[in-house]
Amino acid sequence: MTVKTMAEFMAEGKQPEILFWVGSAGSYDDRAKKITKAFVKLLNEANIDFAVLGTEESCTGDAAKRAGNEFLFQMQAVTNIEVLNAYEIKKIVTACPHSFNTLKNEYPSLGGNYEVLHHTQYLQQLIKEGRFKITNNSFKGKRITFHDPCYLGRANEVFEAPRELLKELGVNLVEMRRSKRTALCCGAGGAQMFKEPEKGDKDVNVLRTEDALQTNPDIIATGCPYCNTMMTDGVKFKEKEADIEVLDVAELLANGK
């Protein structure tokens, strides 16, 4: 896979079209790495000049901020902003809604002003511009339900981009009872991903998986590595992993190529 770093671009005296912000999950989590690779595959197929920060990328600070550690968040954010501004970055694309939301809405007040896109928005843009084409497809006619990530959907009003990409695949898109503005959280947001749930009679991810199972899907699609983990765990809890796959939109597009 051809993935160049910003440092390599700078050494050549060139600027990439976009910076791909990989995010912590996409860098370290074995399952999320597959989403990263799928998106890189799509970028390469579309001949996009893109770079990553590599070892210069640090956590956006989302988890620290949501957990109430504003001091740590600002330390992480300012370090990232210094790197991004030094490279004169203008446009960032990320497959993680947590990074998307933080870079887009919280970095500007600290001096980091960039055009930030979720990977589904960017891929939709490329299709509209005729720079990327979905040709054959192995998912045609499959029943797919899309789970809206909180930081993509309700927090940033991005509902249509992922759905339009799924429709391009010729799938049978079935909506959950709670979707778009009324979608239910998978249970990982707000740094809840990194702690055990409080006492109760049901985990949130199991409740959300039940919403998805009511649509009788072949595949649960999502656009966030955290949601992917939570929905996968929910499917395992329901002992449905033999029948139902949980895949990121980028994976669906890459597999369909």
JSON list of C-alpha atoms in Angstrom, two decimals, residues 25 28-36 225 228-229 232 246-248 251:
[
{"chain": "A", "resi": 25, "resn": "ALA", "atom": "CA", "xyz": [-8.54, 3.42, 16.79]},
{"chain": "A", "resi": 28, "resn": "TYR", "atom": "CA", "xyz": [-3.89, 0.69, 16.97]},
{"chain": "A", "resi": 29, "resn": "ASP", "atom": "CA", "xyz": [-7.09, -1.36, 17.07]},
{"chain": "A", "resi": 30, "resn": "ASP", "atom": "CA", "xyz": [-6.72, -4.49, 14.93]},
{"chain": "A", "resi": 31, "resn": "ARG", "atom": "CA", "xyz": [-10.35, -4.39, 13.74]},
{"chain": "A", "resi": 32, "resn": "ALA", "atom": "CA", "xyz": [-10.25, -0.65, 12.97]},
{"chain": "A", "resi": 33, "resn": "LYS", "atom": "CA", "xyz": [-7.00, -1.05, 11.02]},
{"chain": "A", "resi": 34, "resn": "LYS", "atom": "CA", "xyz": [-9.05, -2.91, 8.40]},
{"chain": "A", "resi": 35, "resn": "ILE", "atom": "CA", "xyz": [-11.21, 0.21, 7.96]},
{"chain": "A", "resi": 36, "resn": "THR", "atom": "CA", "xyz": [-8.04, 2.32, 7.56]},
{"chain": "A", "resi": 225, "resn": "PRO", "atom": "CA", "xyz": [-14.52, 2.46, 14.54]},
{"chain": "A", "resi": 228, "resn": "ASN", "atom": "CA", "xyz": [-18.08, -0.94, 14.88]},
{"chain": "A", "resi": 229, "resn": "THR", "atom": "CA", "xyz": [-16.64, -2.43, 18.08]},
{"chain": "A", "resi": 232, "resn": "THR", "atom": "CA", "xyz": [-19.82, -6.29, 16.81]},
{"chain": "A", "resi": 246, "resn": "VAL", "atom": "CA", "xyz": [-20.66, -5.44, 10.95]},
{"chain": "A", "resi": 247, "resn": "LEU", "atom": "CA", "xyz": [-18.79, -3.41, 8.32]},
{"chain": "A", "resi": 248, "resn": "ASP", "atom": "CA", "xyz": [-17.72, 0.19, 7.81]},
{"chain": "A", "resi": 251, "resn": "GLU", "atom": "CA", "xyz": [-15.10, -1.64, 3.74]}
]
